[in-house]
Amino acid sequence: QRHFVESGGGSVQPGGSLRLSCKASRMITSTFNSVAMGWYRQAPENRRELVATASSDRSTIYTDSVRGRFTISRDSTRKSVYLQMNSLKPEDTAVYYCNTVPASENWGQGTQVTVSS
């Protein structure tokens, strides 16, 4: 059983929206509540980058390229993290992963997001 299970990716046209979900299936609730969680992405031939962080106090941080378009949220009862992505651009095309921040070594399979006309 993987530590993180991502879902919700797909193919959309520029300007479209997607909502990604991630379940921290192997994390106990108290641990989930105490750590920052983040969404990362990796485009072909690029390094994996952190795009959004939700801290344990629910404060959020975004990288410049997604700020104002993406919204991260978390649900302690479901041990889940979400990423609402609006106004998607072709440069958002990547495999998206969730993990703790800083990242643990336990990566999930990710979910593919493709933005293309």
C-alpha positions as a Python dict, from the first residue, in 0.01 Angstrom:
ca = {
    (1, 'Q'): (0, 0, 0),
    (2, 'R'): (145, 331, -107),
    (3, 'H'): (184, 615, 139),
    (4, 'F'): (15, 864, -91),
    (5, 'V'): (-254, 793, -351),
    (6, 'E'): (-319, 1072, -600),
    (7, 'S'): (-619, 1101, -834),
    (8, 'G'): (-817, 1349, -1038),
    (9, 'G'): (-584, 1423, -1326),
    (10, 'G'): (-689, 1431, -1688),
    (11, 'S'): (-674, 1619, -2015),
    (12, 'V'): (-827, 1966, -2040),
    (13, 'Q'): (-813, 2263, -2272),
    (14, 'P'): (-636, 2583, -2172),
    (15, 'G'): (-853, 2778, -1930),
    (16, 'G'): (-1009, 2462, -1791),
    (17, 'S'): (-1017, 2331, -1435),
    (18, 'L'): (-929, 2014, -1249),
    (19, 'R'): (-942, 1908, -886),
    (20, 'L'): (-673, 1673, -764),
    (21, 'S'): (-709, 1457, -455),
    (22, 'C'): (-450, 1281, -245),
    (23, 'K'): (-506, 1039, 40),
    (24, 'A'): (-228, 982, 291),
    (25, 'S'): (-335, 624, 333),
    (26, 'R'): (-56, 504, 561),
    (27, 'M'): (-21, 812, 777),
    (28, 'I'): (-186, 813, 1118),
    (29, 'T'): (-418, 1106, 1178),
    (30, 'S'): (-206, 1269, 1447),
    (31, 'T'): (95, 1269, 1218),
    (32, 'F'): (-107, 1404, 927),
    (33, 'N'): (-232, 1688, 1145),
    (34, 'S'): (118, 1782, 1254),
    (35, 'V'): (297, 1802, 919),
    (36, 'A'): (286, 2036, 625),
    (37, 'M'): (152, 1876, 308),
    (38, 'G'): (228, 1981, -44),
    (39, 'W'): (158, 1925, -410),
    (40, 'Y'): (458, 1876, -635),
    (41, 'R'): (476, 1841, -1011),
    (42, 'Q'): (726, 1711, -1263),
    (43, 'A'): (712, 1792, -1631),
    (44, 'P'): (911, 1590, -1887),
    (45, 'E'): (1283, 1666, -1865),
    (46, 'N'): (1226, 1896, -1565),
    (47, 'R'): (1303, 1856, -1199),
    (48, 'R'): (1018, 1793, -956),
    (49, 'E'): (899, 2121, -806),
    (50, 'L'): (683, 2212, -510),
    (51, 'V'): (386, 2420, -625),
    (52, 'A'): (161, 2447, -318),
    (53, 'T'): (194, 2390, 56),
    (54, 'A'): (-71, 2360, 326),
    (55, 'S'): (81, 2383, 672),
    (56, 'S'): (-57, 2213, 980),
    (57, 'D'): (-217, 2543, 1078),
    (58, 'R'): (-379, 2553, 731),
    (59, 'S'): (-175, 2847, 611),
    (60, 'T'): (-85, 2814, 244),
    (61, 'I'): (208, 2898, 19),
    (62, 'Y'): (220, 2891, -360),
    (63, 'T'): (493, 2914, -616),
    (64, 'D'): (465, 3225, -831),
    (65, 'S'): (355, 3044, -1145),
    (66, 'V'): (35, 2907, -986),
    (67, 'R'): (-56, 3172, -731),
    (68, 'G'): (-406, 3304, -789),
    (69, 'R'): (-503, 3001, -1001),
    (70, 'F'): (-446, 2702, -772),
    (71, 'T'): (-588, 2644, -424),
    (72, 'I'): (-461, 2380, -184),
    (73, 'S'): (-672, 2248, 101),
    (74, 'R'): (-661, 1962, 348),
    (75, 'D'): (-914, 1749, 536),
    (76, 'S'): (-790, 1592, 859),
    (77, 'T'): (-1084, 1355, 897),
    (78, 'R'): (-1009, 1205, 557),
    (79, 'K'): (-630, 1246, 580),
    (80, 'S'): (-655, 1403, 237),
    (81, 'V'): (-512, 1695, 49),
    (82, 'Y'): (-670, 1863, -250),
    (83, 'L'): (-554, 2093, -528),
    (84, 'Q'): (-813, 2298, -713),
    (85, 'M'): (-659, 2412, -1040),
    (86, 'N'): (-830, 2684, -1242),
    (87, 'S'): (-731, 2875, -1554),
    (88, 'L'): (-500, 2594, -1653),
    (89, 'K'): (-220, 2665, -1897),
    (90, 'P'): (-19, 2432, -2124),
    (91, 'E'): (284, 2486, -1898),
    (92, 'D'): (89, 2324, -1613),
    (93, 'T'): (119, 1992, -1795),
    (94, 'A'): (300, 1752, -1562),
    (95, 'V'): (262, 1456, -1332),
    (96, 'Y'): (136, 1584, -997),
    (97, 'Y'): (231, 1425, -666),
    (98, 'C'): (152, 1493, -304),
    (99, 'N'): (394, 1446, -16),
    (100, 'T'): (495, 1603, 308),
    (101, 'V'): (692, 1927, 309),
    (102, 'P'): (984, 1872, 318),
    (103, 'A'): (920, 1565, 104),
    (104, 'S'): (963, 1215, 239),
    (105, 'E'): (1110, 941, 25),
    (106, 'N'): (767, 780, -11),
    (107, 'W'): (632, 905, -343),
    (108, 'G'): (306, 785, -491),
    (109, 'Q'): (240, 716, -858),
    (110, 'G'): (116, 1067, -921),
    (111, 'T'): (-163, 1177, -1150),
    (112, 'Q'): (-111, 1308, -1502),
    (113, 'V'): (-241, 1654, -1593),
    (114, 'T'): (-235, 1749, -1960),
    (115, 'V'): (-338, 2095, -2078),
    (116, 'S'): (-364, 2118, -2453),
    (117, 'S'): (-590, 2256, -2722),
}
